Amino acid sequence: YQMGLAYLLLKEQQQAKAAFMEAIRLQPNNIRARELLADIYMRSRSYDLAQKEALSILKVSPRNIHAHLILGDVALANQNGSEAIRAYKNVIAFSPESPSGYLRLGIVMRLMKKDKEALVLFEKTLSTHPEEVDALVQIAAIYLHQNNAKAAISRVDQQIAITPKNSSFYHLKAKIYLKNNDKKNAEQNFKRAIEFNSNDMASYLAL
């Protein structure tokens, strides 16, 4: 198992996979090894194998959030919306403080063109984790899809007021301005993003 972790740090996916498989062979109930192995399978789009590991985890730990997320992600990759919804609802039920279930379920709602329901879920994500940029990106995308850039910028500003040092929020705001050909405000916000994160190469490149 430890060798598998070391290989992951070195980004050696195949060696890590072999190490985790050996760890599971020696200790079938090693849940963490199965979680990490399932993640490797997901990255390589081996969805059936990822699902198999998730189901094995749930036999030992029925409320395991990681396994339910994997099942939801597999279902979503296979365009099985109803199964994805069921898995993500399990995540919310078993871990209501986690943003992952709300965020992913919101994405499913967007794919189903249920933006109203999606907004509620993305807002719930931000209420539990105010720094969750992916949720804010989705909210802004919904408003932009409605041709309402003003609402998108206003919502980003609301989140900046809560977490004023999150560089990703300024970067998002800059991109919204840029999309609306407001280069002056876009530049100001890219600079603000860099101010709070000097390693923000995307904002540097945008200037």
PDB file of C-alpha atoms in Angstrom:
ATOM      1  CA  TYR A   1       0.000   0.000   0.000  1.00  0.00           C
ATOM      2  CA  GLN A   2       2.768   2.445   0.940  1.00  0.00           C
ATOM      3  CA  MET A   3       4.550   1.667  -2.321  1.00  0.00           C
ATOM      4  CA  GLY A   4       1.360   2.507  -4.172  1.00  0.00           C
ATOM      5  CA  LEU A   5       1.238   5.911  -2.484  1.00  0.00           C
ATOM      6  CA  ALA A   6       4.866   6.519  -3.413  1.00  0.00           C
ATOM      7  CA  TYR A   7       4.178   5.644  -7.041  1.00  0.00           C
ATOM      8  CA  LEU A   8       1.188   8.014  -7.070  1.00  0.00           C
ATOM      9  CA  LEU A   9       3.433  10.851  -5.888  1.00  0.00           C
ATOM     10  CA  LEU A  10       5.760  10.025  -8.760  1.00  0.00           C
ATOM     11  CA  LYS A  11       2.766   9.918 -11.138  1.00  0.00           C
ATOM     12  CA  GLU A  12       3.560   6.308 -12.018  1.00  0.00           C
ATOM     13  CA  GLN A  13      -0.015   5.106 -12.494  1.00  0.00           C
ATOM     14  CA  GLN A  14       0.703   1.554 -13.666  1.00  0.00           C
ATOM     15  CA  GLN A  15       3.117   0.802 -10.829  1.00  0.00           C
ATOM     16  CA  ALA A  16       0.697   2.331  -8.326  1.00  0.00           C
ATOM     17  CA  LYS A  17      -2.119   0.191  -9.707  1.00  0.00           C
ATOM     18  CA  ALA A  18      -0.033  -2.962  -9.340  1.00  0.00           C
ATOM     19  CA  ALA A  19       0.937  -2.022  -5.765  1.00  0.00           C
ATOM     20  CA  PHE A  20      -2.665  -1.380  -4.722  1.00  0.00           C
ATOM     21  CA  MET A  21      -3.822  -4.629  -6.343  1.00  0.00           C
ATOM     22  CA  GLU A  22      -1.173  -6.494  -4.351  1.00  0.00           C
ATOM     23  CA  ALA A  23      -2.234  -4.702  -1.158  1.00  0.00           C
ATOM     24  CA  ILE A  24      -5.828  -5.775  -1.775  1.00  0.00           C
ATOM     25  CA  ARG A  25      -4.748  -9.343  -2.477  1.00  0.00           C
ATOM     26  CA  LEU A  26      -3.000  -9.438   0.896  1.00  0.00           C
ATOM     27  CA  GLN A  27      -5.744  -7.529   2.697  1.00  0.00           C
ATOM     28  CA  PRO A  28      -9.081  -7.650   0.813  1.00  0.00           C
ATOM     29  CA  ASN A  29     -10.729  -5.209   3.224  1.00  0.00           C
ATOM     30  CA  ASN A  30      -8.123  -2.496   2.681  1.00  0.00           C
ATOM     31  CA  ILE A  31     -10.672   0.198   1.821  1.00  0.00           C
ATOM     32  CA  ARG A  32      -8.195   2.982   1.138  1.00  0.00           C
ATOM     33  CA  ALA A  33      -6.283   0.842  -1.355  1.00  0.00           C
ATOM     34  CA  ARG A  34      -9.553   0.059  -3.141  1.00  0.00           C
ATOM     35  CA  GLU A  35     -10.507   3.761  -3.199  1.00  0.00           C
ATOM     36  CA  LEU A  36      -7.207   4.734  -4.767  1.00  0.00           C
ATOM     37  CA  LEU A  37      -7.352   1.848  -7.219  1.00  0.00           C
ATOM     38  CA  ALA A  38     -10.865   2.920  -8.238  1.00  0.00           C
ATOM     39  CA  ASP A  39      -9.548   6.455  -8.813  1.00  0.00           C
ATOM     40  CA  ILE A  40      -6.845   5.098 -11.106  1.00  0.00           C
ATOM     41  CA  TYR A  41      -9.448   3.149 -13.048  1.00  0.00           C
ATOM     42  CA  MET A  42     -11.585   6.286 -13.377  1.00  0.00           C
ATOM     43  CA  ARG A  43      -8.671   8.300 -14.739  1.00  0.00           C
ATOM     44  CA  SER A  44      -8.021   5.608 -17.344  1.00  0.00           C
ATOM     45  CA  ARG A  45     -11.769   5.398 -18.108  1.00  0.00           C
ATOM     46  CA  SER A  46     -11.918   1.783 -17.007  1.00  0.00           C
ATOM     47  CA  TYR A  47     -15.384   2.401 -15.625  1.00  0.00           C
ATOM     48  CA  ASP A  48     -16.413  -1.233 -15.122  1.00  0.00           C
ATOM     49  CA  LEU A  49     -13.333  -1.887 -12.994  1.00  0.00           C
ATOM     50  CA  ALA A  50     -13.869   1.305 -10.995  1.00  0.00           C
ATOM     51  CA  GLN A  51     -17.462   0.290 -10.352  1.00  0.00           C
ATOM     52  CA  LYS A  52     -16.328  -3.163  -9.234  1.00  0.00           C
ATOM     53  CA  GLU A  53     -13.979  -1.651  -6.649  1.00  0.00           C
ATOM     54  CA  ALA A  54     -16.667   0.745  -5.408  1.00  0.00           C
ATOM     55  CA  LEU A  55     -19.134  -2.098  -4.928  1.00  0.00           C
ATOM     56  CA  SER A  56     -16.494  -4.109  -3.055  1.00  0.00           C
ATOM     57  CA  ILE A  57     -15.960  -1.161  -0.722  1.00  0.00           C
ATOM     58  CA  LEU A  58     -19.686  -0.820  -0.055  1.00  0.00           C
ATOM     59  CA  LYS A  59     -19.909  -4.466   0.994  1.00  0.00           C
ATOM     60  CA  VAL A  60     -17.566  -3.614   3.862  1.00  0.00           C
ATOM     61  CA  SER A  61     -18.522   0.037   4.395  1.00  0.00           C
ATOM     62  CA  PRO A  62     -22.045   0.759   3.057  1.00  0.00           C
ATOM     63  CA  ARG A  63     -21.847   4.481   3.860  1.00  0.00           C
ATOM     64  CA  ASN A  64     -18.474   5.060   2.217  1.00  0.00           C
ATOM     65  CA  ILE A  65     -18.707   8.432   0.467  1.00  0.00           C
ATOM     66  CA  HIS A  66     -15.824   7.799  -1.916  1.00  0.00           C
ATOM     67  CA  ALA A  67     -17.456   4.637  -3.228  1.00  0.00           C
ATOM     68  CA  HIS A  68     -20.824   6.316  -3.761  1.00  0.00           C
ATOM     69  CA  LEU A  69     -19.103   9.168  -5.614  1.00  0.00           C
ATOM     70  CA  ILE A  70     -17.349   6.643  -7.844  1.00  0.00           C
ATOM     71  CA  LEU A  71     -20.658   4.928  -8.609  1.00  0.00           C
ATOM     72  CA  GLY A  72     -22.199   8.294  -9.458  1.00  0.00           C
ATOM     73  CA  ASP A  73     -19.279   9.280 -11.658  1.00  0.00           C
ATOM     74  CA  VAL A  74     -19.380   5.936 -13.467  1.00  0.00           C
ATOM     75  CA  ALA A  75     -23.121   6.313 -14.060  1.00  0.00           C
ATOM     76  CA  LEU A  76     -22.617   9.872 -15.312  1.00  0.00           C
ATOM     77  CA  ALA A  77     -19.838   8.749 -17.680  1.00  0.00           C
ATOM     78  CA  ASN A  78     -22.204   6.079 -18.986  1.00  0.00           C
ATOM     79  CA  GLN A  79     -24.977   8.682 -19.390  1.00  0.00           C
ATOM     80  CA  ASN A  80     -27.149   6.965 -16.806  1.00  0.00           C
ATOM     81  CA  GLY A  81     -28.689   9.982 -15.146  1.00  0.00           C
ATOM     82  CA  SER A  82     -31.026   8.148 -12.779  1.00  0.00           C
ATOM     83  CA  GLU A  83     -28.219   6.017 -11.320  1.00  0.00           C
ATOM     84  CA  ALA A  84     -25.971   9.066 -10.982  1.00  0.00           C
ATOM     85  CA  ILE A  85     -28.720  10.942  -9.131  1.00  0.00           C
ATOM     86  CA  ARG A  86     -29.266   8.018  -6.767  1.00  0.00           C
ATOM     87  CA  ALA A  87     -25.534   7.750  -5.983  1.00  0.00           C
ATOM     88  CA  TYR A  88     -25.072  11.474  -5.377  1.00  0.00           C
ATOM     89  CA  LYS A  89     -28.188  11.607  -3.198  1.00  0.00           C
ATOM     90  CA  ASN A  90     -26.612   8.845  -1.114  1.00  0.00           C
ATOM     91  CA  VAL A  91     -23.509  11.007  -0.721  1.00  0.00           C
ATOM     92  CA  ILE A  92     -25.663  13.901   0.515  1.00  0.00           C
ATOM     93  CA  ALA A  93     -27.598  11.636   2.883  1.00  0.00           C
ATOM     94  CA  PHE A  94     -24.484  10.050   4.387  1.00  0.00           C
ATOM     95  CA  SER A  95     -22.354  13.203   4.433  1.00  0.00           C
ATOM     96  CA  PRO A  96     -24.533  16.343   4.331  1.00  0.00           C
ATOM     97  CA  GLU A  97     -21.565  18.557   5.230  1.00  0.00           C
ATOM     98  CA  SER A  98     -19.588  17.459   2.147  1.00  0.00           C
ATOM     99  CA  PRO A  99     -19.792  19.677  -0.947  1.00  0.00           C
ATOM    100  CA  SER A 100     -19.171  16.811  -3.381  1.00  0.00           C
ATOM    101  CA  GLY A 101     -22.684  15.397  -3.482  1.00  0.00           C
ATOM    102  CA  TYR A 102     -24.385  18.760  -3.960  1.00  0.00           C
ATOM    103  CA  LEU A 103     -21.902  19.852  -6.622  1.00  0.00           C
ATOM    104  CA  ARG A 104     -22.120  16.674  -8.678  1.00  0.00           C
ATOM    105  CA  LEU A 105     -25.893  16.433  -8.370  1.00  0.00           C
ATOM    106  CA  GLY A 106     -26.076  20.040  -9.525  1.00  0.00           C
ATOM    107  CA  ILE A 107     -24.033  19.154 -12.600  1.00  0.00           C
ATOM    108  CA  VAL A 108     -26.470  16.333 -13.394  1.00  0.00           C
ATOM    109  CA  MET A 109     -29.375  18.773 -13.077  1.00  0.00           C
ATOM    110  CA  ARG A 110     -27.626  21.130 -15.519  1.00  0.00           C
ATOM    111  CA  LEU A 111     -27.135  18.314 -17.999  1.00  0.00           C
ATOM    112  CA  MET A 112     -30.844  17.601 -17.675  1.00  0.00           C
ATOM    113  CA  LYS A 113     -31.527  21.308 -18.368  1.00  0.00           C
ATOM    114  CA  LYS A 114     -32.954  21.811 -14.888  1.00  0.00           C
ATOM    115  CA  ASP A 115     -31.086  25.019 -14.121  1.00  0.00           C
ATOM    116  CA  LYS A 116     -33.387  26.089 -11.283  1.00  0.00           C
ATOM    117  CA  GLU A 117     -32.709  22.880  -9.348  1.00  0.00           C
ATOM    118  CA  ALA A 118     -29.022  23.087 -10.245  1.00  0.00           C
ATOM    119  CA  LEU A 119     -28.731  26.608  -8.828  1.00  0.00           C
ATOM    120  CA  VAL A 120     -30.159  25.472  -5.498  1.00  0.00           C
ATOM    121  CA  LEU A 121     -27.587  22.677  -5.297  1.00  0.00           C
ATOM    122  CA  PHE A 122     -24.647  24.888  -6.266  1.00  0.00           C
ATOM    123  CA  GLU A 123     -25.718  27.467  -3.703  1.00  0.00           C
ATOM    124  CA  LYS A 124     -25.895  24.704  -1.096  1.00  0.00           C
ATOM    125  CA  THR A 125     -22.346  23.720  -2.058  1.00  0.00           C
ATOM    126  CA  LEU A 126     -21.128  27.263  -1.432  1.00  0.00           C
ATOM    127  CA  SER A 127     -23.067  27.550   1.824  1.00  0.00           C
ATOM    128  CA  THR A 128     -21.118  24.604   3.230  1.00  0.00           C
ATOM    129  CA  HIS A 129     -17.804  25.379   1.471  1.00  0.00           C
ATOM    130  CA  PRO A 130     -17.509  29.069   0.505  1.00  0.00           C
ATOM    131  CA  GLU A 131     -14.187  28.511  -1.298  1.00  0.00           C
ATOM    132  CA  GLU A 132     -15.601  25.938  -3.745  1.00  0.00           C
ATOM    133  CA  VAL A 133     -14.826  27.636  -7.040  1.00  0.00           C
ATOM    134  CA  ASP A 134     -16.378  24.908  -9.228  1.00  0.00           C
ATOM    135  CA  ALA A 135     -19.809  25.657  -7.786  1.00  0.00           C
ATOM    136  CA  LEU A 136     -19.417  29.379  -8.472  1.00  0.00           C
ATOM    137  CA  VAL A 137     -18.229  28.643 -12.017  1.00  0.00           C
ATOM    138  CA  GLN A 138     -21.408  26.631 -12.589  1.00  0.00           C
ATOM    139  CA  ILE A 139     -23.631  29.384 -11.187  1.00  0.00           C
ATOM    140  CA  ALA A 140     -21.956  31.979 -13.386  1.00  0.00           C
ATOM    141  CA  ALA A 141     -22.326  29.682 -16.407  1.00  0.00           C
ATOM    142  CA  ILE A 142     -26.067  29.392 -15.797  1.00  0.00           C
ATOM    143  CA  TYR A 143     -26.481  33.176 -15.693  1.00  0.00           C
ATOM    144  CA  LEU A 144     -24.322  33.603 -18.786  1.00  0.00           C
ATOM    145  CA  HIS A 145     -26.408  30.992 -20.588  1.00  0.00           C
ATOM    146  CA  GLN A 146     -29.375  33.242 -19.751  1.00  0.00           C
ATOM    147  CA  ASN A 147     -27.456  36.192 -21.256  1.00  0.00           C
ATOM    148  CA  ASN A 148     -27.322  37.797 -17.832  1.00  0.00           C
ATOM    149  CA  ALA A 149     -23.677  38.753 -17.322  1.00  0.00           C
ATOM    150  CA  LYS A 150     -24.689  41.356 -14.744  1.00  0.00           C
ATOM    151  CA  ALA A 151     -26.184  38.648 -12.516  1.00  0.00           C
ATOM    152  CA  ALA A 152     -23.108  36.457 -12.986  1.00  0.00           C
ATOM    153  CA  ILE A 153     -20.746  39.256 -11.921  1.00  0.00           C
ATOM    154  CA  SER A 154     -22.988  40.200  -9.016  1.00  0.00           C
ATOM    155  CA  ARG A 155     -23.010  36.623  -7.739  1.00  0.00           C
ATOM    156  CA  VAL A 156     -19.227  36.381  -7.976  1.00  0.00           C
ATOM    157  CA  ASP A 157     -18.953  39.665  -6.073  1.00  0.00           C
ATOM    158  CA  GLN A 158     -21.136  38.231  -3.314  1.00  0.00           C
ATOM    159  CA  GLN A 159     -18.747  35.318  -2.900  1.00  0.00           C
ATOM    160  CA  ILE A 160     -15.695  37.586  -2.991  1.00  0.00           C
ATOM    161  CA  ALA A 161     -17.222  39.521  -0.105  1.00  0.00           C
ATOM    162  CA  ILE A 162     -17.273  36.274   1.885  1.00  0.00           C
ATOM    163  CA  THR A 163     -13.829  35.019   0.812  1.00  0.00           C
ATOM    164  CA  PRO A 164     -11.964  38.116  -0.438  1.00  0.00           C
ATOM    165  CA  LYS A 165      -8.588  36.400  -0.873  1.00  0.00           C
ATOM    166  CA  ASN A 166      -9.663  33.604  -3.200  1.00  0.00           C
ATOM    167  CA  SER A 167      -7.728  34.318  -6.396  1.00  0.00           C
ATOM    168  CA  SER A 168      -9.885  31.919  -8.423  1.00  0.00           C
ATOM    169  CA  PHE A 169     -12.939  34.108  -7.893  1.00  0.00           C
ATOM    170  CA  TYR A 170     -11.173  37.152  -9.360  1.00  0.00           C
ATOM    171  CA  HIS A 171     -10.002  35.044 -12.291  1.00  0.00           C
ATOM    172  CA  LEU A 172     -13.586  33.906 -12.899  1.00  0.00           C
ATOM    173  CA  LYS A 173     -14.850  37.478 -12.693  1.00  0.00           C
ATOM    174  CA  ALA A 174     -12.171  38.580 -15.173  1.00  0.00           C
ATOM    175  CA  LYS A 175     -13.214  35.882 -17.635  1.00  0.00           C
ATOM    176  CA  ILE A 176     -16.840  37.037 -17.430  1.00  0.00           C
ATOM    177  CA  TYR A 177     -15.791  40.603 -18.193  1.00  0.00           C
ATOM    178  CA  LEU A 178     -13.601  39.374 -21.039  1.00  0.00           C
ATOM    179  CA  LYS A 179     -16.489  37.395 -22.485  1.00  0.00           C
ATOM    180  CA  ASN A 180     -18.427  40.654 -22.576  1.00  0.00           C
ATOM    181  CA  ASN A 181     -15.543  42.555 -24.213  1.00  0.00           C
ATOM    182  CA  ASP A 182     -14.884  44.647 -21.103  1.00  0.00           C
ATOM    183  CA  LYS A 183     -11.107  44.413 -21.295  1.00  0.00           C
ATOM    184  CA  LYS A 184     -10.431  47.106 -18.694  1.00  0.00           C
ATOM    185  CA  ASN A 185     -12.331  45.370 -15.886  1.00  0.00           C
ATOM    186  CA  ALA A 186     -11.022  42.002 -17.041  1.00  0.00           C
ATOM    187  CA  GLU A 187      -7.442  43.223 -16.726  1.00  0.00           C
ATOM    188  CA  GLN A 188      -8.087  44.662 -13.257  1.00  0.00           C
ATOM    189  CA  ASN A 189      -9.461  41.342 -12.028  1.00  0.00           C
ATOM    190  CA  PHE A 190      -6.707  39.245 -13.579  1.00  0.00           C
ATOM    191  CA  LYS A 191      -4.266  41.485 -11.693  1.00  0.00           C
ATOM    192  CA  ARG A 192      -6.237  40.991  -8.470  1.00  0.00           C
ATOM    193  CA  ALA A 193      -6.086  37.233  -8.988  1.00  0.00           C
ATOM    194  CA  ILE A 194      -2.298  37.425  -9.322  1.00  0.00           C
ATOM    195  CA  GLU A 195      -2.121  39.640  -6.244  1.00  0.00           C
ATOM    196  CA  PHE A 196      -3.589  36.834  -4.143  1.00  0.00           C
ATOM    197  CA  ASN A 197      -1.840  34.000  -5.993  1.00  0.00           C
ATOM    198  CA  SER A 198       1.508  34.823  -7.562  1.00  0.00           C
ATOM    199  CA  ASN A 199       1.537  31.359  -9.185  1.00  0.00           C
ATOM    200  CA  ASP A 200      -1.662  31.987 -11.149  1.00  0.00           C
ATOM    201  CA  MET A 201      -0.185  31.399 -14.602  1.00  0.00           C
ATOM    202  CA  ALA A 202      -3.586  31.475 -16.298  1.00  0.00           C
ATOM    203  CA  SER A 203      -4.120  35.074 -15.165  1.00  0.00           C
ATOM    204  CA  TYR A 204      -0.570  36.048 -16.172  1.00  0.00           C
ATOM    205  CA  LEU A 205      -1.136  34.625 -19.644  1.00  0.00           C
ATOM    206  CA  ALA A 206      -4.469  36.411 -19.964  1.00  0.00           C
ATOM    207  CA  LEU A 207      -2.901  39.839 -19.465  1.00  0.00           C
TER     208      LEU A 207
END
